[in-house]
Each structure stands twice: as C-alpha cells, then as structure tokens.
Tab-separated table of C-alpha atoms and ligand atoms in Angstrom:
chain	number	residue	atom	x	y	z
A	1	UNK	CA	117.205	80.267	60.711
A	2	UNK	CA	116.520	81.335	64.241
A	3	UNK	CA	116.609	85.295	62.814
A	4	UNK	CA	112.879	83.978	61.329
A	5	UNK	CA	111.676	83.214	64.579
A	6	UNK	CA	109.072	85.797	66.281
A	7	UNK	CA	109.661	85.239	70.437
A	8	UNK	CA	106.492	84.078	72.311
A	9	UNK	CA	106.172	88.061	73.640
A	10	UNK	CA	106.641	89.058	70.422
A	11	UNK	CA	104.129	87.122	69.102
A	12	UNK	CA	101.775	87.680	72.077
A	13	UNK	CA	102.024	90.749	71.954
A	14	UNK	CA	100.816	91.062	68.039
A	15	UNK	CA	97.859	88.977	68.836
A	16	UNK	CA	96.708	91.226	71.576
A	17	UNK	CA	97.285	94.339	69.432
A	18	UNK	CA	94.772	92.974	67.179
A	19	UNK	CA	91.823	92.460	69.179
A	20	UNK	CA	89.167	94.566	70.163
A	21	UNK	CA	86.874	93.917	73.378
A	22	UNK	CA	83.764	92.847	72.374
A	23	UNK	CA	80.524	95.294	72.497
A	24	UNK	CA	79.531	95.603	76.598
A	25	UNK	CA	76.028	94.767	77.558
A	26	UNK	CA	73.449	94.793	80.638
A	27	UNK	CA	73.388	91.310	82.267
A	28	UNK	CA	71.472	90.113	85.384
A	29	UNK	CA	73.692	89.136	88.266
A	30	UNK	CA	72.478	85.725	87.288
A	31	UNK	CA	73.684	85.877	83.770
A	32	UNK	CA	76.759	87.658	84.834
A	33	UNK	CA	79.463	84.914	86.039
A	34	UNK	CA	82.511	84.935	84.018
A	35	UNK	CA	82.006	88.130	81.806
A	36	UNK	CA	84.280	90.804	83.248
A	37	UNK	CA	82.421	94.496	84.140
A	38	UNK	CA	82.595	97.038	81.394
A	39	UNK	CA	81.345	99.526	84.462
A	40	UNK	CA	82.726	100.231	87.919
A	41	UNK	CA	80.250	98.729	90.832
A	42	UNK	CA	80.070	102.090	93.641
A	43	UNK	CA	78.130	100.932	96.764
A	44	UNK	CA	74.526	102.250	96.559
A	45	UNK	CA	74.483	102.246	100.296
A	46	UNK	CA	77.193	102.129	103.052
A	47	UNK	CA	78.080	98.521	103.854
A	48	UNK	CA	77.024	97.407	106.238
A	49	UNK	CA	74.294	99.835	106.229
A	50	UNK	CA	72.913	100.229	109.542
A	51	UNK	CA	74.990	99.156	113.094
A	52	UNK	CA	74.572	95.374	114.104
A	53	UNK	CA	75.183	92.747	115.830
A	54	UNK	CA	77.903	90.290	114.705
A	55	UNK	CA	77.172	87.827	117.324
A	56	UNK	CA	73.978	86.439	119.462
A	57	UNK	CA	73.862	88.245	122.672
A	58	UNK	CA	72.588	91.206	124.435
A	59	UNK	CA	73.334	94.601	123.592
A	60	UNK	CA	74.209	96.559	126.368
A	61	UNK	CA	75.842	99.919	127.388
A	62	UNK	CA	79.657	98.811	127.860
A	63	UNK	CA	79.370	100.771	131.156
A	64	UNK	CA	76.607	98.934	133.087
A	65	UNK	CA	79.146	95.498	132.417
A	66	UNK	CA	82.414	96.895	133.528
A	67	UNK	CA	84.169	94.967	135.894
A	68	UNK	CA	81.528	92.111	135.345
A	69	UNK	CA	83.329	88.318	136.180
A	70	UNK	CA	82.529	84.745	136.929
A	71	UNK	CA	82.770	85.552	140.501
A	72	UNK	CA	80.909	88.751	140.581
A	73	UNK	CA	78.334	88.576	137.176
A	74	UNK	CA	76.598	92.046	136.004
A	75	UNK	CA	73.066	91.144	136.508
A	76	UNK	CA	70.106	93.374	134.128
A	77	UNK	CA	67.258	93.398	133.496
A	78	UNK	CA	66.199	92.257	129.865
A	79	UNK	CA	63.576	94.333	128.180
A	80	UNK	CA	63.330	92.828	124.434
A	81	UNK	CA	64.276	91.038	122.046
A	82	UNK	CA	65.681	91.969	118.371
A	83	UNK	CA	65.874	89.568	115.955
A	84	UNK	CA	67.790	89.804	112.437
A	85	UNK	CA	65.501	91.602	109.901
A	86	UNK	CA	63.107	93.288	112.680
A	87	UNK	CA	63.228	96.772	111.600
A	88	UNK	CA	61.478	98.389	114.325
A	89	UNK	CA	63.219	101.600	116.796
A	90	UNK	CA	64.237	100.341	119.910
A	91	UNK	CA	66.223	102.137	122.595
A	92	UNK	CA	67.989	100.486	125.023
A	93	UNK	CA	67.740	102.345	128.763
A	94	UNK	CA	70.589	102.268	131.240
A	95	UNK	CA	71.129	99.169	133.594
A	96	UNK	CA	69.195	96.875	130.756
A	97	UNK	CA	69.738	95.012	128.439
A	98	UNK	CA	67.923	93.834	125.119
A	99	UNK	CA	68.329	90.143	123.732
A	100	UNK	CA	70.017	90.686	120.079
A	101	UNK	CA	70.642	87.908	117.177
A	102	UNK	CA	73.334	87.871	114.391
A	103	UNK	CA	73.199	90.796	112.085
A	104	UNK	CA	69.804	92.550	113.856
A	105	UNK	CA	70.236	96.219	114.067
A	106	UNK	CA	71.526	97.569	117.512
A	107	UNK	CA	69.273	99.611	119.389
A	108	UNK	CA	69.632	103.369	120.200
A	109	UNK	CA	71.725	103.900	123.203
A	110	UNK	CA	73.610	100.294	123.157
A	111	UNK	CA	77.594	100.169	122.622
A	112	UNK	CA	78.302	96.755	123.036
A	113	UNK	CA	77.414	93.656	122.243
A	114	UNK	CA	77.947	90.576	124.889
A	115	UNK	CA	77.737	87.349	123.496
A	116	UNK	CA	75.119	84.893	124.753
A	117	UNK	CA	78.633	82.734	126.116
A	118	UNK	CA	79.369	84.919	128.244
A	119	UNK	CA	76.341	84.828	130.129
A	120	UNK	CA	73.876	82.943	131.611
A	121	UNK	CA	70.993	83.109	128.659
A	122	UNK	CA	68.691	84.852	131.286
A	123	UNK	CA	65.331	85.633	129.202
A	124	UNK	CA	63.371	88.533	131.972
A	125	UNK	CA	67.309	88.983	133.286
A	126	UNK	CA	70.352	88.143	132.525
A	127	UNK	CA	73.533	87.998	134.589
A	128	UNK	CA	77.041	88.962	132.789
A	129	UNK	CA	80.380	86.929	134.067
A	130	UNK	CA	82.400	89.122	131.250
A	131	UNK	CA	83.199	92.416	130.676
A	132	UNK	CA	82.426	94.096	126.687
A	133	UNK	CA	84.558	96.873	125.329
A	134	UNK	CA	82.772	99.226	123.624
A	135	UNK	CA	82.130	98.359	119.904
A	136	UNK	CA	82.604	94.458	121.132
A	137	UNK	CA	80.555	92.072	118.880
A	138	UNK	CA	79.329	95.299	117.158
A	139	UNK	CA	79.611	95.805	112.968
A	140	UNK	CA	79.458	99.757	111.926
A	141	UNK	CA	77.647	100.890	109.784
A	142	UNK	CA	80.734	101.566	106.826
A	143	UNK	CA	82.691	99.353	108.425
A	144	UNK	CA	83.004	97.451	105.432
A	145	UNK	CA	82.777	99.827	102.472
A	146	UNK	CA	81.415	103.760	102.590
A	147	UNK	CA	78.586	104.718	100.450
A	148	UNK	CA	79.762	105.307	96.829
A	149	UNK	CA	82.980	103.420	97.587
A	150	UNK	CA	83.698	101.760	94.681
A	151	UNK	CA	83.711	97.697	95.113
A	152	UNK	CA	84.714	96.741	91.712
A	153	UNK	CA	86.422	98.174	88.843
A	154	UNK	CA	86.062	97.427	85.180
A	155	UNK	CA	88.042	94.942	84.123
A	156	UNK	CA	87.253	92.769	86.904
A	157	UNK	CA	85.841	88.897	86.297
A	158	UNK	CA	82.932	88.670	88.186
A	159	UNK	CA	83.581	85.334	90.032
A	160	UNK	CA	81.503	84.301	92.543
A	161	UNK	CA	82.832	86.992	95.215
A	162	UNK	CA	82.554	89.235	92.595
A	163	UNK	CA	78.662	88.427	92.126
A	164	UNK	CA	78.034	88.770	95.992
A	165	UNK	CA	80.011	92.051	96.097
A	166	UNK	CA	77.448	93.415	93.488
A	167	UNK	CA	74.345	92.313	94.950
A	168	UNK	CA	75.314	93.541	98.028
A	169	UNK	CA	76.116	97.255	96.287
A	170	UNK	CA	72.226	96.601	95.512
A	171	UNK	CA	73.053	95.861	91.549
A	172	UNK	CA	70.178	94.012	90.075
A	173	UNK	CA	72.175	94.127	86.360
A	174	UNK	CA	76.084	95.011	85.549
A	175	UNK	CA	77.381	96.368	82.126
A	176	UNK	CA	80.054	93.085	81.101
A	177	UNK	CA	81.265	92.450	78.315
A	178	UNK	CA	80.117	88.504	77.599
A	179	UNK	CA	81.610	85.266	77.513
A	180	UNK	CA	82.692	84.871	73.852
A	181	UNK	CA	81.588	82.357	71.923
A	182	UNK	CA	84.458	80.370	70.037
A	183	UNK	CA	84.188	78.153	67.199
A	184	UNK	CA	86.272	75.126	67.424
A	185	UNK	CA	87.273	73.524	63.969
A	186	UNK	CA	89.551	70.451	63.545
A	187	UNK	CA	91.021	69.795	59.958
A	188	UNK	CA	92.525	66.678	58.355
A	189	UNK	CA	91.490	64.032	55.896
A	190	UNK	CA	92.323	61.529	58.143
A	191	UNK	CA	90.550	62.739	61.339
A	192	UNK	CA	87.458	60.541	62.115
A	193	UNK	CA	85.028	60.762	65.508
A	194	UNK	CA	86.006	58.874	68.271
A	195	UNK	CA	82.979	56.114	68.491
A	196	UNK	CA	83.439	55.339	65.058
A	197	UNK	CA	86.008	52.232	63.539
A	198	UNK	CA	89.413	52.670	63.102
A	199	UNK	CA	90.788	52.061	59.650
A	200	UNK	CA	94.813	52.212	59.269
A	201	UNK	CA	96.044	55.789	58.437
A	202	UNK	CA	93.059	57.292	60.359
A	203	UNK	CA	92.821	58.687	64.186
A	204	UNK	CA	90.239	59.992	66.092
A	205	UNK	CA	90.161	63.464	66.585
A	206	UNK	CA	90.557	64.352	69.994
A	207	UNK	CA	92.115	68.283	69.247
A	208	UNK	CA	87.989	69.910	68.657
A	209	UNK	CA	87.397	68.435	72.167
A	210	UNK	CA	90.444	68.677	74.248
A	211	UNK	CA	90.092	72.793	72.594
A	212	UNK	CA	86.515	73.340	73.031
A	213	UNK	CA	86.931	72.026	76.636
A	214	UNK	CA	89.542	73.988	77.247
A	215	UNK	CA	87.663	77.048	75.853
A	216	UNK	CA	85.187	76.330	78.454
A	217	UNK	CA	87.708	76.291	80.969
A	218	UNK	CA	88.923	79.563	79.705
A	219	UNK	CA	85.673	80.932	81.043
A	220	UNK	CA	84.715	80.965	77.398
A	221	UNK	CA	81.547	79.781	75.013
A	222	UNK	CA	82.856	76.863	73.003
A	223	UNK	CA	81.450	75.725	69.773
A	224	UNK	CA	82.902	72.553	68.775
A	225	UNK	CA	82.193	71.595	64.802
A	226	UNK	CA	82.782	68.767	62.816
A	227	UNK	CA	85.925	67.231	60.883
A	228	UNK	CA	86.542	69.803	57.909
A	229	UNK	CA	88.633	67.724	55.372
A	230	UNK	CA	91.664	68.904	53.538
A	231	UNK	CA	90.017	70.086	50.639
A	232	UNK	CA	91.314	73.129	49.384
A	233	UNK	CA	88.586	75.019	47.523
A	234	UNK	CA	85.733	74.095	50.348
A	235	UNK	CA	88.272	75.175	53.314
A	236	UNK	CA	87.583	78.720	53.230
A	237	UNK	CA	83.957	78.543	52.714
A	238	UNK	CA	83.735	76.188	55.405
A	239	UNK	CA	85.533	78.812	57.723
A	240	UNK	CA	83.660	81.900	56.605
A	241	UNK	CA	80.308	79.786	57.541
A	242	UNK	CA	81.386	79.599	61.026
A	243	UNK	CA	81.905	84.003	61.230
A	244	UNK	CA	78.164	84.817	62.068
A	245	UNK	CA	77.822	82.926	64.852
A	246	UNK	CA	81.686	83.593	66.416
A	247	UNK	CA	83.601	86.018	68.407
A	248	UNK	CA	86.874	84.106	68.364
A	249	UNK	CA	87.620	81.162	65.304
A	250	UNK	CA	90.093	77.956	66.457
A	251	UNK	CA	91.540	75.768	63.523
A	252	UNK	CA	93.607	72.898	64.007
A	253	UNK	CA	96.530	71.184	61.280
A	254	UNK	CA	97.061	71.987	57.847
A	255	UNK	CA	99.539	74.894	58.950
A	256	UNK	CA	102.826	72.711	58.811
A	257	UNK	CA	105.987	74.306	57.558
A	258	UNK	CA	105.368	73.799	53.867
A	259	UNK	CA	103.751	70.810	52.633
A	260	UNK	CA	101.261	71.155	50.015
A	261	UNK	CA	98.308	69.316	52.082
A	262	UNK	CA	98.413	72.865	54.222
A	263	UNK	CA	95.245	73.873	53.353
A	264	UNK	CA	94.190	76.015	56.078
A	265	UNK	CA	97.199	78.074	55.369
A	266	UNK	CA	97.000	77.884	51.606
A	267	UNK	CA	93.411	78.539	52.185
A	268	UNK	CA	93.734	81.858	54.746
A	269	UNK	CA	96.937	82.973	53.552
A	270	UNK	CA	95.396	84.222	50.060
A	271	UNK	CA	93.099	86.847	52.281
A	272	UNK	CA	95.873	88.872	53.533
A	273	UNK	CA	94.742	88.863	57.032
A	274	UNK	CA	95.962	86.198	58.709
A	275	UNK	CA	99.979	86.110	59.252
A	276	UNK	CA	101.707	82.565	59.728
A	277	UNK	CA	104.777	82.293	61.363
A	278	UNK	CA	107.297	80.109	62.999
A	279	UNK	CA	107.720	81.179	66.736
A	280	UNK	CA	110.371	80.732	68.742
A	281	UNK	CA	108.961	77.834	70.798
A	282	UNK	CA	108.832	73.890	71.072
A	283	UNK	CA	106.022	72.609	70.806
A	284	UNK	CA	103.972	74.780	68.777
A	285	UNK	CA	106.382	76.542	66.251
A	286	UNK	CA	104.315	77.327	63.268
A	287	UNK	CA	101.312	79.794	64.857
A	288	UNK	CA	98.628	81.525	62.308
A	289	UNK	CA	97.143	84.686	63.242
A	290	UNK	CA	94.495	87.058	61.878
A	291	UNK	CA	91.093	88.261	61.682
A	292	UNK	CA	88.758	87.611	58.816
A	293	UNK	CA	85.243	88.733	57.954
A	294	UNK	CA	86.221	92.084	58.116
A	295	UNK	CA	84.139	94.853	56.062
A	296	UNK	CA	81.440	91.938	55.273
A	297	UNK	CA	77.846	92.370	55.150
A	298	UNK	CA	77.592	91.453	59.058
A	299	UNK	CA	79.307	95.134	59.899
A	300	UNK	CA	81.448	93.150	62.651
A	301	UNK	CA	84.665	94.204	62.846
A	302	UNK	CA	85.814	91.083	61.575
A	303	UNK	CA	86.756	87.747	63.650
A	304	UNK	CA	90.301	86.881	65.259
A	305	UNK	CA	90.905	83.272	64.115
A	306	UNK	CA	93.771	80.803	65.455
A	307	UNK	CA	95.041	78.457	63.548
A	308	UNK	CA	96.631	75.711	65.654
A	309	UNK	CA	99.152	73.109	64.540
A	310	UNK	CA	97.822	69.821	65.042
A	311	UNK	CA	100.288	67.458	66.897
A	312	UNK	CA	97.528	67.652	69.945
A	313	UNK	CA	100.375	68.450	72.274
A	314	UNK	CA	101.799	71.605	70.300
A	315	UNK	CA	98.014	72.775	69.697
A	316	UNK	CA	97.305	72.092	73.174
A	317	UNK	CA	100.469	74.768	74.412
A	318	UNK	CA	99.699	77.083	72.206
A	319	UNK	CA	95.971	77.246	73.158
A	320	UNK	CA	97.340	77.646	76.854
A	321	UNK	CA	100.342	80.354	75.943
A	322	UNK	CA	98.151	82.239	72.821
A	323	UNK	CA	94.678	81.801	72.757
A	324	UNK	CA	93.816	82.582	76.784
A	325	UNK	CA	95.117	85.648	76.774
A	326	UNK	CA	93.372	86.275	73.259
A	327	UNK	CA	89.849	85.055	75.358
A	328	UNK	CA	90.809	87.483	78.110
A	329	UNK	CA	91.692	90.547	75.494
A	330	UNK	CA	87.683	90.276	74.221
A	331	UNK	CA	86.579	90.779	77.391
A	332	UNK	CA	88.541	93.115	78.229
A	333	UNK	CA	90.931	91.871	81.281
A	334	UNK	CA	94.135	90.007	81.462
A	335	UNK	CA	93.869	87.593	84.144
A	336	UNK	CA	94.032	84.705	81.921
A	337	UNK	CA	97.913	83.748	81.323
A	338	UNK	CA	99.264	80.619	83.417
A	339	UNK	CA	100.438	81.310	86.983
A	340	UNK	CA	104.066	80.767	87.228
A	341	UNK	CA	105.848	79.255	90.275
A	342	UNK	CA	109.584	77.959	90.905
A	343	UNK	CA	110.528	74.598	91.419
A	344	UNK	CA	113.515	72.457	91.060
A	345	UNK	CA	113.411	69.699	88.459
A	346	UNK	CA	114.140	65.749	89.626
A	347	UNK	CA	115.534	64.569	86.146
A	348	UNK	CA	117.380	66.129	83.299
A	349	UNK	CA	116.003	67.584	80.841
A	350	UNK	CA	117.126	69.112	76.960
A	351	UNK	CA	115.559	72.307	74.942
A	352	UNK	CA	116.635	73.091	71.330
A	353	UNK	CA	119.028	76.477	70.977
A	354	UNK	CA	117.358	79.051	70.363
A	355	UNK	CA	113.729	78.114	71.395
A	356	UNK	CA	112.083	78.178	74.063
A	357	UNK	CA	110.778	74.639	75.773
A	358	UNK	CA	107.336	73.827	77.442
A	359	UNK	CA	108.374	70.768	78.796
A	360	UNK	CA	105.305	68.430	79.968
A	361	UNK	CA	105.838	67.757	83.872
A	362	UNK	CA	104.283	66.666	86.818
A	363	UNK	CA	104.272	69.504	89.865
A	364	UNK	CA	104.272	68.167	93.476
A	365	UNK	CA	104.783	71.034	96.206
A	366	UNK	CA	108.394	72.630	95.088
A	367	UNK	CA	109.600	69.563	92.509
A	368	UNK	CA	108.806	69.256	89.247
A	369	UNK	CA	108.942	65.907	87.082
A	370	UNK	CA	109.912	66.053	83.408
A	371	UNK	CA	107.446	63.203	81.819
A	372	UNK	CA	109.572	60.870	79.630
A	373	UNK	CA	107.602	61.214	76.549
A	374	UNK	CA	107.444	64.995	75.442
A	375	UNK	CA	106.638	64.599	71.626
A	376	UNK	CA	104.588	67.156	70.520
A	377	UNK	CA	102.265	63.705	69.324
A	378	UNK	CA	102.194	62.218	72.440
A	379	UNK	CA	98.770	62.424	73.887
A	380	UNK	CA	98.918	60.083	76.759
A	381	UNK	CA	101.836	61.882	78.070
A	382	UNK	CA	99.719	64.975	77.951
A	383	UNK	CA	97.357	63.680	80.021
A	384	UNK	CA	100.071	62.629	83.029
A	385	UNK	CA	101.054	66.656	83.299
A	386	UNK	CA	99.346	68.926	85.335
A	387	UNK	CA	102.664	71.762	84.576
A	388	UNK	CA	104.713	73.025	81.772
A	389	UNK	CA	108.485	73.573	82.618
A	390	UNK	CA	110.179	76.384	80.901
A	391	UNK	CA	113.525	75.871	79.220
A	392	UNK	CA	114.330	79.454	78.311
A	393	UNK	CA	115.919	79.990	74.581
A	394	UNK	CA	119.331	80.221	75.413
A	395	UNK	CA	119.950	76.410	77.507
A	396	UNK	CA	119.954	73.593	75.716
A	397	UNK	CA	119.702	71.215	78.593
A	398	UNK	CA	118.847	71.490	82.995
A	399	UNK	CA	120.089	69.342	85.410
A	400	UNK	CA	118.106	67.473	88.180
A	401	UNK	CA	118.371	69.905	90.666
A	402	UNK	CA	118.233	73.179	88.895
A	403	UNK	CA	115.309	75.174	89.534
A	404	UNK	CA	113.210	76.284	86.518
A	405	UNK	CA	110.557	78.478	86.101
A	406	UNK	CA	106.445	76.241	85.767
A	407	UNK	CA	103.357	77.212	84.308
A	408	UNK	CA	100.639	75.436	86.613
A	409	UNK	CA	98.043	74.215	83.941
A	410	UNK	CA	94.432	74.743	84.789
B	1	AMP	P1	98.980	68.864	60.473
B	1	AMP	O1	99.289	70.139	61.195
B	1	AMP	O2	97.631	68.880	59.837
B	1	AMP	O3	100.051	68.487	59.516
B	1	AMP	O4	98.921	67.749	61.579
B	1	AMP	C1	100.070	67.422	62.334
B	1	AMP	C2	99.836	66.135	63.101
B	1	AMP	O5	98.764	66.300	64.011
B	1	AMP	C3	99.434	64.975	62.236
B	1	AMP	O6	100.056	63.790	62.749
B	1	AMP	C4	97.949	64.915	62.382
B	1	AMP	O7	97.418	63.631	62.147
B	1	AMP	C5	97.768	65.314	63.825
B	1	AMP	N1	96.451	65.908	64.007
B	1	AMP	C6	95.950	66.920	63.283
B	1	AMP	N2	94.695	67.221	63.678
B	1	AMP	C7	94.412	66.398	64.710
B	1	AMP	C8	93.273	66.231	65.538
B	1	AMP	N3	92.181	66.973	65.379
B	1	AMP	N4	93.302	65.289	66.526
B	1	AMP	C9	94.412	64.540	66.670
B	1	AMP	N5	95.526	64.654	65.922
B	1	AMP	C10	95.536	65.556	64.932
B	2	MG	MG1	96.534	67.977	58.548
C-alpha cells in the first residue's frame, strides 16, 4: 500500500514540471502589483541623481565650521535659500552659508550639510554651536544605486517596494507576467449556497469560497462558479466551459478513492491528461492533476486544472501545499510555498506510518498547539489554526515538548 503513494516533493515536483508561465505583457506601474517582472528594472538614472540634502539645514564648507561649539558658535553669513525641487545653479562662497531643505540639491562648492538643530535658525546669519564632517547630512549622487544598476530582476513580485523601486528607475510600464485568473468549481449533489434552507443530507458549500479567497490571497484572480452537481455526462462539459476564460482550473469532491459518485474523476480521467493519485499525506491523499484544453480551437496551450478532495480541511491543505506554488509557477517565481519555522509542541500528537501529517495548530511565539479536532471534515477547527505542524512520514506520534517543524498559514 504505501509503495502507491507519490511523496508531497514528488508530487510537487510533477505539477511544476507541467506548467508553463503565462505569456508576459506591458503593464502600468498602476496595474502592476502582484504580477512578477518578465524584464529586469536597470536604473535609467543614478539614484539619487543629483547631491542633496538629507536634512533641513545650511550647507556649508565643512571647513568654515570646524571647531564650531556651544561655547564658541561659527557665525556666517547666509546668502540663500534652496528649497526641495528648486532647480536653479547656486554656488556657495567661502565663510557663507546657504539655507537648504530636505532633498534640495546642494550647491556648488558646499560639503556639508548642518542641520537647522544645531544652530540657531539665523535667516541674514546664522551662528553654528556644532561642527559637520564633510559629507554630514549630505546624500550622493549614486549613493543609492549607479546608473544602469539593475534594481530588480525577473522573477521578482512587484510588491509595493517593488513598485516604488520602479518608478524611481523612471519606469512608466514593466513587462510582468499577470495575475492569473483561476476558476473555482465546487462539485456535489448535495452542496447548496449558504443563505439558502437546510434540508437533511445537504450542506452549504463553503470549499468555492474558502478557495477562491484563498486564490486571492495567493496574489491570484479568483473566479468562483456555482454548485456543479454530480452528474456524470454534464461534468466535463461543465469544466471545458470554464477553459476560455482560465489560466488555472480548481475542482472540489468527486475524486474519492473509488466510489462510483466520483464524477470529476470518472469524468477527467477518460481525457488522458489529468493523473489522480494517492499522495503520501494526511489530509489530502487523493490529488488530481493535469491540463486540459490542449490543441483546442483557443490555440492555448491547454489549462492546468486541480482537482481537490472535498473534506474542506484536506482541500484546504492541499490548496496551501499544491496549488500556491502552481499560482507562483504561471508567473514565473517561487515565492509562494509556506514559510517554515520551529517550535515545540504543548500536547501530543499522532501521524499515520508512512504519511506525512499537517496537523491543524495554533502558533504563539516558539509553541505550537495541536487543535483537538483534526478531521479532515472539521471546519470549525480549521478556522481556530493559524499553522500546520508537520509530522514527517516515518513518526507515528510527538510528544509535548518535541519540537516540530510549522508551516505559518497566510
Ligand atoms: P467528495 O470528495 O465529493 O466525496 O467529498 C468528500 C466530503 O467533502 C463529503 O463529506 C462532502 O460532502 C464534503 N464536501 C465536498 N464538497 C464540499 C464543499 N464544496 N463544501 C463543503 N463540503 C464539501
Ligand atoms: Mg462529492
């Protein structure tokens, strides 16, 4: 039995073999946030371009305030002022000084920078109770980045630092690849929307939403659809609708290990494409993998579809441990698996042999909580855990005390 079981790198690893980054396009910085650069961002100018001042003060030559103190003040005589964005010349003549605000250019001639504290705010003159180094309060020119440095490479989310970097390399548009856009389908005859009555043997389905959201989260364009029933000639149809508008397809249920209600994997496995198998994980053992649409009409490549197993918990772990990275793959990066931290557990906990556990928890600073309900049903649980604790394959069972290895959910 466990010799049928693909390991979760194993399977990752087929999944990201399989996908190809989507087509790269021109975006506005504006349009930009969360697509990752197809393109390295050089700076178009040195940064910071011209010499300024970092503080408001007066520029000065170092010299002329040497050996200035409370006791004994340099006193000059002020012949300007420069104020941030002023692009005049100005040259600053010995034994003066010119008034200077945050980020103005420095004028010819000045070294130094001494900041309006240390001073006595004089407006015709000023007397200086501080000595300035050269270069004090003073940003180069380059001091930041060199012309045709290059600030970003491809690969790279742009994130909001990543956004400021680029306007400030002068980039009105960047070459991304997009945020995909990811169909979210639940299936099940007995799946009804929450807001309508219950009737015994029906549930609401909470898996399109909880995935869709947390496509959304994955920096990802989610497009949740309604209940498809478990209707075995209209489930492929119903999935090959969805391929026009879809980089990335999500199915939940019908992929248990064998019943004959499976329609999603009766339906898919007929195509070819799509492998299901049982990997070596709890929750979340049976995984379905594939793309479909391929060689159609559309001349797409075809579209990588997921199909989830519904318990809400075991569809919920494998969107986190599977489909992330499979977000991150189309857009060409890999910054999307959980971070992982150490921590040492404050209650026992069990794992079946030979696969590997995410365990529900609750993280606080360097202990980790097991939650007492970890069925792979068991919604309300899933909404106590903010971490998944990792029993590895080959333990069956961690003590209180032992430290185990947590993914931090976003
Ligand atoms: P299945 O994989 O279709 O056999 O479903 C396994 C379990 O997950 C069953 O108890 C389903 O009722 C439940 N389930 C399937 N889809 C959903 C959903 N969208 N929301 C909540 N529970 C679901
Ligand atoms: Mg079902």
């Amino acid at each position: 039995m466990p010799g049928e079981l693909s390991s979760v790198e194993a399977y990752q690893a087929a999944i990201l073999s399989a996908i190809t980054p989507l087509a790269s396009t021109s975006l506005e910085l504006s349009a930009a946030e969360g697509c990752v650069l197809a393109e390295d961002v050089t700076a178009a100018v040195a940064l910071p371009s011209f010499d300024n001042s970092s503080m408001d003060g007066y520029a000065v030559h170092a010299a002329d305030v040497a050996g200035a103190s409370q006791e004994s003040p340099a006193t000059l005589q002020v012949t300007g002022e420069i104020a941030a964005g002023d692009i005049g010349a100005y040259r600053l003549a010995p034994g003066t000084a010119i008034r200077i605000m945050t980020g103005a250019q420095l004028p010819a001639g000045a070294d130094a920078v001494v900041p309006v504290e240390w001073t006595d705010g004089g407006i015709a003159q000023v007397a200086i109770h501080h000595s300035a180094e050269e270069g004090n309060a003073v940003r180069y020119a380059g001091g930041d980045a060199a012309e045709g440095e290059t600030l970003l490479t491809a690969g790279t989310r742009m994130r909001p630092m990543q956004i400021a970097v680029a306007a400030s390399a002068g980039r009105k548009a960047v070459t991304v690849r997009p945020r995909p856009r990811v169909v979210v389908l639940s299936t099940g005859d007995e799946l009804i929307e929450p807001g309508t009555p219950l009737v015994p043997g029906q549930i609401w389905d909470s898996n399109s939403y909880m995935i869709a959201a947390a496509v959304r989260e994955a920096g990802a364009v989610a497009d949740r659809r309604s209940v498809v029933p478990d209707d075995p000639k209209g489930m492929l149809p119903a999935l090959e609708d969805q391929l026009a508008h879809a980089d990335l397809l999500i199915t939940t249920g019908g992929v248990s290990m064998g019943g004959e209600h499976d329609v999603v994997k009766a339906a898919l496995r007929e195509l070819g494409t799509v492998t299901f198998r049982k990997v070596a994980m709890q929750p979340g053992m049976p995984q379905g993998f594939g793309v479909i649409g391929q060689g159609g009409v559309g001349a797409k490549s075809g579209v990588p579809i997921f199909t989830l197993p519904g318990n809400p918990v075991s569809a919920y772990v494998s969107f986190q441990m599977f489909v992330r990275p499979a977000i991150a793959a189309l857009q060409g990066a890999d910054d999307l698996s959980l971070p992982s931290v150490r921590a040492a557990l404050t209650g026992p906990v069990r794992s079946p042999s030979g696969r590997r556990s995410y365990l529900r928890g609750v993280l606080d600073g360097s202990k980790v909580t097991p939650l007492s309900g970890q069925g792979s049903h068991q919604i309300a649980y899933l909404g106590r855990a903010n971490a998944l604790i990792i029993v590895p394959e080959w333990e069956t069972r961690r003590s209180a005390g032992d430290e185990v290895d947590v993914l931090l959910l976003p």
